[in-house]
XYZ file of C-alpha atoms in Angstrom:
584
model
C -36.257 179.333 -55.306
C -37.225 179.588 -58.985
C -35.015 179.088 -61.871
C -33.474 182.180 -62.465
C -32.914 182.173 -58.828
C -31.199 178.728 -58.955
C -28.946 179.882 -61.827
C -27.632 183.069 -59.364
C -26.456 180.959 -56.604
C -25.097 178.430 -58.687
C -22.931 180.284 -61.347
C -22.405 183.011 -58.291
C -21.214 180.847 -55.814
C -18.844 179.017 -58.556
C -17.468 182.221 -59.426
C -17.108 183.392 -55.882
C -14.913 180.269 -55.043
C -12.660 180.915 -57.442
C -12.090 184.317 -56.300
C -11.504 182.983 -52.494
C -8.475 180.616 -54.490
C -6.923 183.716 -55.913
C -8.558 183.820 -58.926
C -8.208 187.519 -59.841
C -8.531 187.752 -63.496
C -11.162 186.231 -66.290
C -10.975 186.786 -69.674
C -14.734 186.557 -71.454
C -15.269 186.634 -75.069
C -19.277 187.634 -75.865
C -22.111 185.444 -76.307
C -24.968 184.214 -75.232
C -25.024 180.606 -73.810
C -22.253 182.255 -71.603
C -24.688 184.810 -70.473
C -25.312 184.303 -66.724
C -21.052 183.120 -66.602
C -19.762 186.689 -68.270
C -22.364 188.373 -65.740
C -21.814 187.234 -62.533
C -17.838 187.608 -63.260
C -18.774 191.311 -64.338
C -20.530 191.856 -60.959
C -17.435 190.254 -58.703
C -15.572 193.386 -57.141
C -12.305 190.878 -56.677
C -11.935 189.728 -60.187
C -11.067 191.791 -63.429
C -12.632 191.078 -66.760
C -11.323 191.677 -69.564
C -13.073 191.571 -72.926
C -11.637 189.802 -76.358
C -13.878 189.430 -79.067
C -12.243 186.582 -80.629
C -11.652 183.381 -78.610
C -8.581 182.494 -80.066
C -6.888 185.676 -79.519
C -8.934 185.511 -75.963
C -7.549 182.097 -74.966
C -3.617 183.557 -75.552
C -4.523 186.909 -73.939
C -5.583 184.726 -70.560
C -2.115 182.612 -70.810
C -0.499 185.963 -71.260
C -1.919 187.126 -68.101
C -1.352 183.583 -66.102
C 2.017 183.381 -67.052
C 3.011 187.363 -66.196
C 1.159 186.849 -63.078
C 2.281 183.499 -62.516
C -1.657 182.420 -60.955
C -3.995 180.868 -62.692
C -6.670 182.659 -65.229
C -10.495 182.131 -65.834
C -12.119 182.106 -69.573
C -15.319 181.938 -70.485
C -17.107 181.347 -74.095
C -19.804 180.392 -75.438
C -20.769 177.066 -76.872
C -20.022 175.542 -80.702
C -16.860 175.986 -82.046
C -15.817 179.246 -79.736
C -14.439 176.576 -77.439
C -12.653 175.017 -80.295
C -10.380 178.389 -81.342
C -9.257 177.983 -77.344
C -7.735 174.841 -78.396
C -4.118 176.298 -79.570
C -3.585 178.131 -76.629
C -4.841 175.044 -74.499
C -2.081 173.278 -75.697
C 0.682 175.714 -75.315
C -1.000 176.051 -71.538
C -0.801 172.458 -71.072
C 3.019 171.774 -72.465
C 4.042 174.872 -70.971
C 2.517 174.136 -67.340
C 0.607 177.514 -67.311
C -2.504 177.456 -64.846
C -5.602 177.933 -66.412
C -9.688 177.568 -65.653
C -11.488 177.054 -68.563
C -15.012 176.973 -68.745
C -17.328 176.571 -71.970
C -20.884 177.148 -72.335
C -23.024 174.210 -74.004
C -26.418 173.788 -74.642
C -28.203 171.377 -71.866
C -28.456 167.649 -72.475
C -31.667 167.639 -74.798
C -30.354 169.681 -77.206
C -27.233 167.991 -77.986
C -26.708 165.805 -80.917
C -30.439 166.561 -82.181
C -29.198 169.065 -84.960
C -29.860 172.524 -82.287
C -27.939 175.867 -83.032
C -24.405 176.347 -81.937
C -24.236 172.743 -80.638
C -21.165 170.432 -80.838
C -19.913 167.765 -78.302
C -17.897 169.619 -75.895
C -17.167 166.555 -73.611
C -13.618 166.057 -73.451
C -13.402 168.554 -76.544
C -9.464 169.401 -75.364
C -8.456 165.408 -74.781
C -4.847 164.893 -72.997
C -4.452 168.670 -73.482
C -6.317 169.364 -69.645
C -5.255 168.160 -66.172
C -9.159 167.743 -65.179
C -12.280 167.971 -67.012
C -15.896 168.026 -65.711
C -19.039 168.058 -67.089
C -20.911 170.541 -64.365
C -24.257 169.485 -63.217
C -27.184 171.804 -64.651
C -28.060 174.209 -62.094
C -30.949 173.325 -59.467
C -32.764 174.412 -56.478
C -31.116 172.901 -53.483
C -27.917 174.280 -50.982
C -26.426 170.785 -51.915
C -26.157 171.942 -55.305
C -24.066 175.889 -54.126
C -21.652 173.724 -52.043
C -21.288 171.391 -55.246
C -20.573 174.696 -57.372
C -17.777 176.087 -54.777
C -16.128 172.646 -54.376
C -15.738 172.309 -58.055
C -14.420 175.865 -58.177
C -11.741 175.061 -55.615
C -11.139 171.651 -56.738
C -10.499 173.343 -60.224
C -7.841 176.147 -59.226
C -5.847 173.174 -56.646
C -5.839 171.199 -59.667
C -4.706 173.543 -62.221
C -2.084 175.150 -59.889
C -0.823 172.148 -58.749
C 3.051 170.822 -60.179
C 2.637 170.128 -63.341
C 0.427 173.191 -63.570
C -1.587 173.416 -66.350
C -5.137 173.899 -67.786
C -8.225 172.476 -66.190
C -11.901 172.680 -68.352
C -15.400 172.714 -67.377
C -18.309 172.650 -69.666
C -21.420 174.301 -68.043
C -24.595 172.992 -69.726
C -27.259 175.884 -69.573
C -30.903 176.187 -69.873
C -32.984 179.460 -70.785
C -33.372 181.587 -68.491
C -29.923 182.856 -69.058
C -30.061 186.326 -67.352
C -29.623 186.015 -63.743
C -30.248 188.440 -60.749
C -27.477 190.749 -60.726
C -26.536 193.925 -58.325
C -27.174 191.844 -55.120
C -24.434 191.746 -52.813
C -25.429 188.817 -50.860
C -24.778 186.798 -54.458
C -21.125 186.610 -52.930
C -19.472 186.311 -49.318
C -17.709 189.511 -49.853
C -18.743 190.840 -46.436
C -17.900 187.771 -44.374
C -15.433 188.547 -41.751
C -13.931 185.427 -42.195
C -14.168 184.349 -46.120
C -12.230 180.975 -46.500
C -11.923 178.311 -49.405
C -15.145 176.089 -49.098
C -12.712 173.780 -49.236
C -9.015 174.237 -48.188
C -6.946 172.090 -50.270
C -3.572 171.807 -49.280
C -0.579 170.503 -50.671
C 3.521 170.527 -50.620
C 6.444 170.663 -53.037
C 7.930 167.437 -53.789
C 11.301 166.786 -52.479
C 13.723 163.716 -52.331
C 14.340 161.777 -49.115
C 17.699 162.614 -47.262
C 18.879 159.311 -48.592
C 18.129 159.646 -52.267
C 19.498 163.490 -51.593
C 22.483 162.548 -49.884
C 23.323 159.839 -53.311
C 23.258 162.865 -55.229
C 25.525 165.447 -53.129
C 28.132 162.586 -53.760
C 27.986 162.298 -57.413
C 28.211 166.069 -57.408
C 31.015 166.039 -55.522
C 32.691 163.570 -57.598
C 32.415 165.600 -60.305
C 35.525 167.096 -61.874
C 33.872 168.728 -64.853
C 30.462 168.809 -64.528
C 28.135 171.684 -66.173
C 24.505 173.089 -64.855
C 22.216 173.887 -68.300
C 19.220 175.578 -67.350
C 16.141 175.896 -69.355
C 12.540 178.245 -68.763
C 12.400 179.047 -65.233
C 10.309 181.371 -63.294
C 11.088 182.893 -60.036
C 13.676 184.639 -58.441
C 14.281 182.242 -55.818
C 15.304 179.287 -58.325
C 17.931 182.181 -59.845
C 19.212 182.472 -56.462
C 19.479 179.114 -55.708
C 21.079 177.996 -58.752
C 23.889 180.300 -58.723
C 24.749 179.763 -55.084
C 24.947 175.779 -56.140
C 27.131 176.497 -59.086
C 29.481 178.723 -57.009
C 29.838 175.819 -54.278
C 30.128 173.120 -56.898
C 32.234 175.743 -59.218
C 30.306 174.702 -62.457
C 29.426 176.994 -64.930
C 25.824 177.555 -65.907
C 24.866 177.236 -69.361
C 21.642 179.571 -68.899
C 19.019 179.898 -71.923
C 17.710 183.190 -72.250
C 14.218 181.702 -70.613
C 15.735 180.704 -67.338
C 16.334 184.709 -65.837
C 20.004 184.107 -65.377
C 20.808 186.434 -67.927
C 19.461 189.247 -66.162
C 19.532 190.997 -63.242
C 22.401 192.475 -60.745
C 23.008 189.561 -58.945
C 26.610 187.710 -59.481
C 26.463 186.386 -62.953
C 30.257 185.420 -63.127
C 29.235 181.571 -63.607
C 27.039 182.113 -65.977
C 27.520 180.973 -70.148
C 25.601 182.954 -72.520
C 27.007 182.162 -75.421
C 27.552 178.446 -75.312
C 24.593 178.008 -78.767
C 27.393 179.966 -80.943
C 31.035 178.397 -79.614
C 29.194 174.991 -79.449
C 29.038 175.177 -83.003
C 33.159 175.018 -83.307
C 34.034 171.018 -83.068
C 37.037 171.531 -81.360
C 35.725 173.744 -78.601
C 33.006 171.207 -77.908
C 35.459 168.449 -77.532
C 37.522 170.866 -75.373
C 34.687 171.137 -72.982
C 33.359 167.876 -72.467
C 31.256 166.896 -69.441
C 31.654 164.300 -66.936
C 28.132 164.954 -65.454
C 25.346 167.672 -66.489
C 22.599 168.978 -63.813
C 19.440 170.000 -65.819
C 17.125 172.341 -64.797
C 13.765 173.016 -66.415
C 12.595 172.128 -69.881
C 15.846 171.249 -72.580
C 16.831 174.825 -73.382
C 15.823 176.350 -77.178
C 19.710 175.501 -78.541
C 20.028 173.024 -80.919
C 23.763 173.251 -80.868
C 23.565 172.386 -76.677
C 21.084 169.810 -77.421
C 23.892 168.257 -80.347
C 26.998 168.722 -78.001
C 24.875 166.691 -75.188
C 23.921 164.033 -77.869
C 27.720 163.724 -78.643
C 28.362 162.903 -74.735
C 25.975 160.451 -74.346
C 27.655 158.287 -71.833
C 27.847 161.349 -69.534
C 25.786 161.117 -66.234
C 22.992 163.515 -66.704
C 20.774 164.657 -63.542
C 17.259 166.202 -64.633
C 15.483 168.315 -61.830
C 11.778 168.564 -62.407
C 9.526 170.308 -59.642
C 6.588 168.423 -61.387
C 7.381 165.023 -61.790
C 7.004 164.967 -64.929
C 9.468 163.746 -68.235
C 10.449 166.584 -70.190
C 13.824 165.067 -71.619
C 13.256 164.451 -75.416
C 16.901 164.303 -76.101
C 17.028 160.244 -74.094
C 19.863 161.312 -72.230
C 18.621 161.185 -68.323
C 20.634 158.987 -66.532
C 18.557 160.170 -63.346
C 15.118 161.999 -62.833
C 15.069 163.788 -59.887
C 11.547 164.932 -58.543
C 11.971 167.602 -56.417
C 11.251 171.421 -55.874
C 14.060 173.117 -57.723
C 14.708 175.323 -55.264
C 14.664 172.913 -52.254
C 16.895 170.816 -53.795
C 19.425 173.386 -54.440
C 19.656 174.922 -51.421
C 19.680 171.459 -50.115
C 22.802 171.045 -51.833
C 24.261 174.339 -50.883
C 23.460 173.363 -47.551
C 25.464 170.281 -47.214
C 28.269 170.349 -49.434
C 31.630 171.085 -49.226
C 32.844 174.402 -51.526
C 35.000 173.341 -54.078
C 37.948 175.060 -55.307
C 38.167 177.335 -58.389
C 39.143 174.908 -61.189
C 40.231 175.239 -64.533
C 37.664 173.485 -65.897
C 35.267 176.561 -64.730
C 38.028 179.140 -66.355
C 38.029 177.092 -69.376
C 34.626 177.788 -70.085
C 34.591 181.575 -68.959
C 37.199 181.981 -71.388
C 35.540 180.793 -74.494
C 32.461 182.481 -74.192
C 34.062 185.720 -73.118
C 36.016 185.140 -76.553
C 32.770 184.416 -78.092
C 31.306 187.414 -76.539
C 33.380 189.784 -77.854
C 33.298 188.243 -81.341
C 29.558 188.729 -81.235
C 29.556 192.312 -80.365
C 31.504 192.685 -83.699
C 28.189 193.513 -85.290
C 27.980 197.039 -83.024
C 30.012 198.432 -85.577
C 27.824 197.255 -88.538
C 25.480 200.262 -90.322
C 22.889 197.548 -92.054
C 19.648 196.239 -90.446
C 20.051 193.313 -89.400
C 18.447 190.558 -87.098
C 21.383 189.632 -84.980
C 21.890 193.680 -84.156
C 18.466 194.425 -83.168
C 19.124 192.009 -79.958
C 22.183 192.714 -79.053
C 20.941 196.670 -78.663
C 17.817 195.185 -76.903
C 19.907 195.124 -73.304
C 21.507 198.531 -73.890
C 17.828 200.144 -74.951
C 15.380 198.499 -72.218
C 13.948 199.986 -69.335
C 15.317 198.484 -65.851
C 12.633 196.455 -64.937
C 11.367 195.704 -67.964
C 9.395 192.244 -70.109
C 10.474 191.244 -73.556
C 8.436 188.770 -74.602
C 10.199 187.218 -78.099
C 8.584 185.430 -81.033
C 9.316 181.536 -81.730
C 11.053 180.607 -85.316
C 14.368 183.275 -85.783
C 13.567 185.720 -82.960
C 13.757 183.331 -79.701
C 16.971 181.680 -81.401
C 18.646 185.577 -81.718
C 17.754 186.140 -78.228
C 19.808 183.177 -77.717
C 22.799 184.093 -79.253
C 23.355 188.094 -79.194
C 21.429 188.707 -75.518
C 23.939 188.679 -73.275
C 24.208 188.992 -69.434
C 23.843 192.112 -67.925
C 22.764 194.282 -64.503
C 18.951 195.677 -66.104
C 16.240 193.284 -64.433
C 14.462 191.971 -67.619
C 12.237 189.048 -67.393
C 12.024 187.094 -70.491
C 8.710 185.143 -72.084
C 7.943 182.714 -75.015
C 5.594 180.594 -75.892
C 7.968 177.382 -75.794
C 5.396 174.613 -74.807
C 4.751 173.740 -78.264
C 6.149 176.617 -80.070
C 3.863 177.360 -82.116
C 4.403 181.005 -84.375
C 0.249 181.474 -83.633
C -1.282 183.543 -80.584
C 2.081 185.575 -79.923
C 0.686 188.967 -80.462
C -2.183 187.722 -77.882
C 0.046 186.236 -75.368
C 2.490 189.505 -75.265
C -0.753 191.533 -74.834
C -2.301 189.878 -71.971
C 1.605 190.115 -70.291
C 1.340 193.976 -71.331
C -2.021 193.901 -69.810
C -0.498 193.838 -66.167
C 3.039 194.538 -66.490
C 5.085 197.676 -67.644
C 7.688 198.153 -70.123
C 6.584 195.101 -72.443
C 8.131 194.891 -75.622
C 7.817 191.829 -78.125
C 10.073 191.022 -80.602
C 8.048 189.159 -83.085
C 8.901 187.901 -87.297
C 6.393 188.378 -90.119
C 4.406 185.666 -89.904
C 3.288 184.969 -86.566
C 2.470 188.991 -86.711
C 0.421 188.129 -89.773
C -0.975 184.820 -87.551
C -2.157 186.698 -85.040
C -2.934 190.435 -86.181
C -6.608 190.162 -85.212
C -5.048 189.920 -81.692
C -4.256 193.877 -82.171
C -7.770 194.217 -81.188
C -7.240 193.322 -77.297
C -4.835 196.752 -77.310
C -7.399 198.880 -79.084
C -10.227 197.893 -76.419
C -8.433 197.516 -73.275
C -5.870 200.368 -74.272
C -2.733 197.812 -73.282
C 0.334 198.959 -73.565
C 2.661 197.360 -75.992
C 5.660 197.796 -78.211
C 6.154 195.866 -81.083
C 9.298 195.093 -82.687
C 8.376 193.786 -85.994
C 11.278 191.986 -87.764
C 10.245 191.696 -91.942
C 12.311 189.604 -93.996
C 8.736 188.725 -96.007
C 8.432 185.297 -95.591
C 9.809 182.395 -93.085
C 13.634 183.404 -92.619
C 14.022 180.158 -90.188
C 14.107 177.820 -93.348
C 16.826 179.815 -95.081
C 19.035 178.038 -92.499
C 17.478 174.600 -92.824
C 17.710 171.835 -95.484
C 15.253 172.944 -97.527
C 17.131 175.950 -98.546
C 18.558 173.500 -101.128
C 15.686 173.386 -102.460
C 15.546 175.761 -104.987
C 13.109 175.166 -107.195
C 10.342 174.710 -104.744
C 11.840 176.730 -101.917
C 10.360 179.950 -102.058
C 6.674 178.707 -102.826
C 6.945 176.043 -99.979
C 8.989 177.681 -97.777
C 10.501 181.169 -98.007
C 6.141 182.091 -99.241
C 7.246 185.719 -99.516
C 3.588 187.935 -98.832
C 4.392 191.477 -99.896
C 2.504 192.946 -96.940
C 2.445 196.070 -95.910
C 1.601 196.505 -92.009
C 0.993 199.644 -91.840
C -2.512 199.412 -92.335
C -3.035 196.864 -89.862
C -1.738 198.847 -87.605
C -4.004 201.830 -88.186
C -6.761 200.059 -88.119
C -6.367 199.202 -84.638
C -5.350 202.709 -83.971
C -1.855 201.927 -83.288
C 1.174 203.919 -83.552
C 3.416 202.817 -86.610
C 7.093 203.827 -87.379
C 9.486 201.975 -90.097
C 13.065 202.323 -89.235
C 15.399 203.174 -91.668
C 18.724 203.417 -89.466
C 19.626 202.272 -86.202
C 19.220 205.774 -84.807
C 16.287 206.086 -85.940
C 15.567 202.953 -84.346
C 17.075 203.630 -80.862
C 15.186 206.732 -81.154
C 11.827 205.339 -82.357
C 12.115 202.461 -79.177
C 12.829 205.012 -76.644
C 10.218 207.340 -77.569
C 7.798 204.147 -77.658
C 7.823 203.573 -73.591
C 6.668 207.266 -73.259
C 3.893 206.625 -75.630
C 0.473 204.749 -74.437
C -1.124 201.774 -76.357
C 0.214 199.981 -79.278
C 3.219 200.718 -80.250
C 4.499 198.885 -84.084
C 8.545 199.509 -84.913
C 8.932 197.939 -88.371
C 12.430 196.268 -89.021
C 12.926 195.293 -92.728
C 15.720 192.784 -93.327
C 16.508 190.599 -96.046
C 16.576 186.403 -95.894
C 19.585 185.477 -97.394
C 21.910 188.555 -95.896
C 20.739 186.958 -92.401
C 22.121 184.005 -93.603
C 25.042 185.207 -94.661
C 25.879 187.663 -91.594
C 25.006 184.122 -89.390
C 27.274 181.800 -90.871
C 30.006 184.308 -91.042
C 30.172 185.383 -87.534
C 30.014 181.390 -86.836
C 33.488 180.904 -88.564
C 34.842 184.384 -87.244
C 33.921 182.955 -83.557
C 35.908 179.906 -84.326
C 39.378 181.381 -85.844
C 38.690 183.687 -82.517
C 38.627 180.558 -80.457
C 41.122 178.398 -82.060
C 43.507 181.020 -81.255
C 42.662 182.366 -77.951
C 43.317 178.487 -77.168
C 46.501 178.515 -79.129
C 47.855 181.454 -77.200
C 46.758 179.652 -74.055
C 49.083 176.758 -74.778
């Protein structure tokens, strides 16, 4: 077996074992250290490439796909600082627990740290930011070394699919040759009758002991005005689960528009969707105080929830984590509970005893129905405005549909004005370490393999990530883009700094005067600027009959937003003070 001979097996058999673990997609960004990687992924009938140019855009694209998908996602790149643009969208894979296999190109041992071309130290380049990291063995002429290559392969998709999931990274040193054989079928076991793992790895959900389980069914059933706040979830089952809990316990469900409980035609009577505006009002919070809270997934995007929690801090709060792990920045856990999120609810279903409707429950369906119909106030307005734009979002999508929203303004308007309703619409954000960069990216790699994708995305992080346009102009994805303008950061408008007047606009509000258009054509996408709110009903509607990428410019001003916030904040509260006032 010569070299280029030893290179085939290697990289093929590595790339083969990831396919046998349900590895089905890779995204590869060109170059040539990555050579005989990009190739032998090419050549593998059971795995899709697709092709970004840029590796930041690239590395947001594959956690696009993994989290759509919900399996984990090769990339490849080549060595130097193309692995370092993956960093950004390493972390959000990592806080996020999205499964991904990263592998880097580097040059081989004597040509590192000697001053070679395109050489930087790649070991442990991503830090705490991985599950696993290896440095792969250079490849050689023995079987020893193939069964090496598939372990690692398996070893790398158990690990990165395992709870926490998250991102795992090899680093393949390489030495010229870099073209390997390709077109021979035997490089993979595709025609093997019986193609398993090299190695099976196999694992179980976690899941508390009937005695720790049967400590918490009593503190639940102790309960006289306990609340279930739900955070980013994923599947269907954990909807299903939930809401049969919070009927038996009769709790409401404070659900943030990440968790899927907004959506879909199954019962939603339990469920609070408007709990970040009527939080706000001091005297409803104090109305609807907790004696225990039962936390599911990551604290929800509400900073009004997080406040009213704060203010009950003696209140016995339950968090259920599927992965172990210690996502509770607020310091209010009173108990961690490790367990499969499902399992333990339908553990819970299982053994306790239905509880009457109370008036707690009716309490809080009344104040956010009451909130609810303050909200939808803002039908009747004729301006542009943020707060409209996603309140008409559940009337205009598709059944069976993805909106994918922007962090800063946009994922906070989601929060307050999208409301509960029948349409199955899943929801996505980058909400690991919400960052405002790689959102166009992510939304296309979602758009990449589902239908009806629409993101809702500010200024900025369009302007952060335009380049990522390019993944819909090569791969053709279909997209719609709802651009909201206000020209500059509208988020800080409702922060301190706002006071700031002098400095504000320079630091903060950093107005750009852009016009998108042109970015738009120059990936060959199709632009429209609404002027009206038919025009953009009609615009969006049209858009889903339309291939490719789709750009529906929304131009709204800072300080109106403001304005139209704060003033629907004290409308909700007369509203509330006396819907209570009647009720007495």
């Amino acid at each position: 077996m010569n070299d280029r001979e030893a290179l085939t097996a290697y990289t093929a058999s590595f790339i083969d074992e990831l396919a046998v673990n349900q590895v089905k997609h890779v995204v590869v960004s060109p170059g040539s250290r990555s050579t005989p990687l990009a190739l032998m992924f090419a050549e593998h009938p059971d795995i899709t490439l697709h092709l970004n140019i840029d590796e930041r855009s690239a590395a947001f694209f594959a956690l696009g796909l993994a989290k759509a998908l919900r399996e984990p996602v090769a990339m490849v790149c080549t060595s130097g600082t193309a692995t370092a643009n993956y960093y950004p969208a390493i972390i959000e894979a990592y806080y996020s627990r999205v499964p991904l296999v990263v592998m880097t190109a580097d040059r081989p041992h004597e040509l590192r740290d000697v001053g070679a071309p395109q050489a930087i130290d790649q070991i442990h380049l991503y830090g705490k930011h991985v599950k696993w990291f290896v440095e792969m063995a250079l490849p050689e002429q023995s079987d020893e070394m193939v069964s090496y290559a598939r372990t690692i392969g398996a070893r790398a998709v158990a690990t990165a699919t395992k709870q926490p999931a998250g991102p795992v990274h090899l680093n393949f040193p390489l030495r010229e040759p870099l073209v390997p054989s390709i077109g021979n079928a035997k490089n993979f076991r595709i025609n093997q009758e019986a193609r398993t793992p090299n190695v099976t790895v196999r694992g179980g959900e976690l899941q508390l002991p009937s005695g720790q389980a049967d400590a918490v069914t009593k503190l639940l059933e102790d309960s006289k005005q306990g609340i279930i706040v739900c955070g980013e979830l994923e599947s269907d089952e954990i909807r299903a689960a939930i809401i049969c809990l919070s009927k038996k316990l009769s709790f409401p469900i404070l659900a943030d528009p990440l968790s899927q409980l907004r959506s879909g035609t199954q019962t939603v009577e339990n469920i609070i969707d408007c709990y970040d505006t009527f939080l706000r009002d001091e005297h409803a919070a104090n109305l609807l105080a907790p004696d225990l809270v039962l936390r599911f997934g990551p604290m929800p995007v509400s900073k009004s929830l997080l406040l009213f929690l704060k203010k009950h801090r003696g209140t016995k709060h339950l968090v259920v984590d599927s992965g172990g792990g210690w996502r509770e920045p607020a310091g209010l856990a009173t108990d961690m509970i490790y367990s499969n999120e499902v399992a333990f609810s339908r553990g819970i279903c299982d053994t306790i005893q239905a509880k009457e409707k109370s008036s707690w429950l009716q309490r809080w369906k009344k104040v956010n129905a009451t909130t609810r119909n303050a909200l939808e106030s803002i039908r009747d307005e004729d301006e542009l405005s943020e707060g409209k734009l996603f309140l008409l979002l559940q009337d205009l999508m598709p059944d069976s549909s993805q909106l994918f929203v922007g962090n800063s303004m946009p994922i906070r308007d989601l929060d307050t004005f999208f409301f509960t309703g029948d349409k199955k619409i899943r929801t996505f954000a980058n909400r690991g370490a919400n960052g405002i960069d790689g959102v166009v990216s992510t939304a296309l790699g979602v758009g990449a393999v589902l239908d009806n994708t629409v993101l809702v995305i500010g200024d900025l992080s369009f302007f952060h990530d335009m380049n990522g346009l390019m993944a819909a102009k090569l791969q053709k994805t279909n997209l719609t883009i709802l651009l909201i303008n206000n020209d500059g950061g509208g988020i800080f408008s409702f922060l301190p700094q706002a006071s700031e007047k002098e400095y504000f606009e320079t630091l903060f509000g950093t107005p750009h005067g852009l016009d998108f258009s042109h970015a738009v054509a120059l990936y060959d996408g199709n632009y429209t600027k609404a002027e009206s709110w038919d025009e953009f009903a009609a615009a969006f509607t049209k858009s889903f009959a339309i291939p490719g990428l789709k750009v529906i410019e929304v131009q709204t001003a800072r300080d109106s937003n403001v304005l139209k916030h704060r003033e629907l904040w004290r409308f909700v509260s007369q509203e509330i003070k006396q819907s209570l006032f009647e009720e007495k």
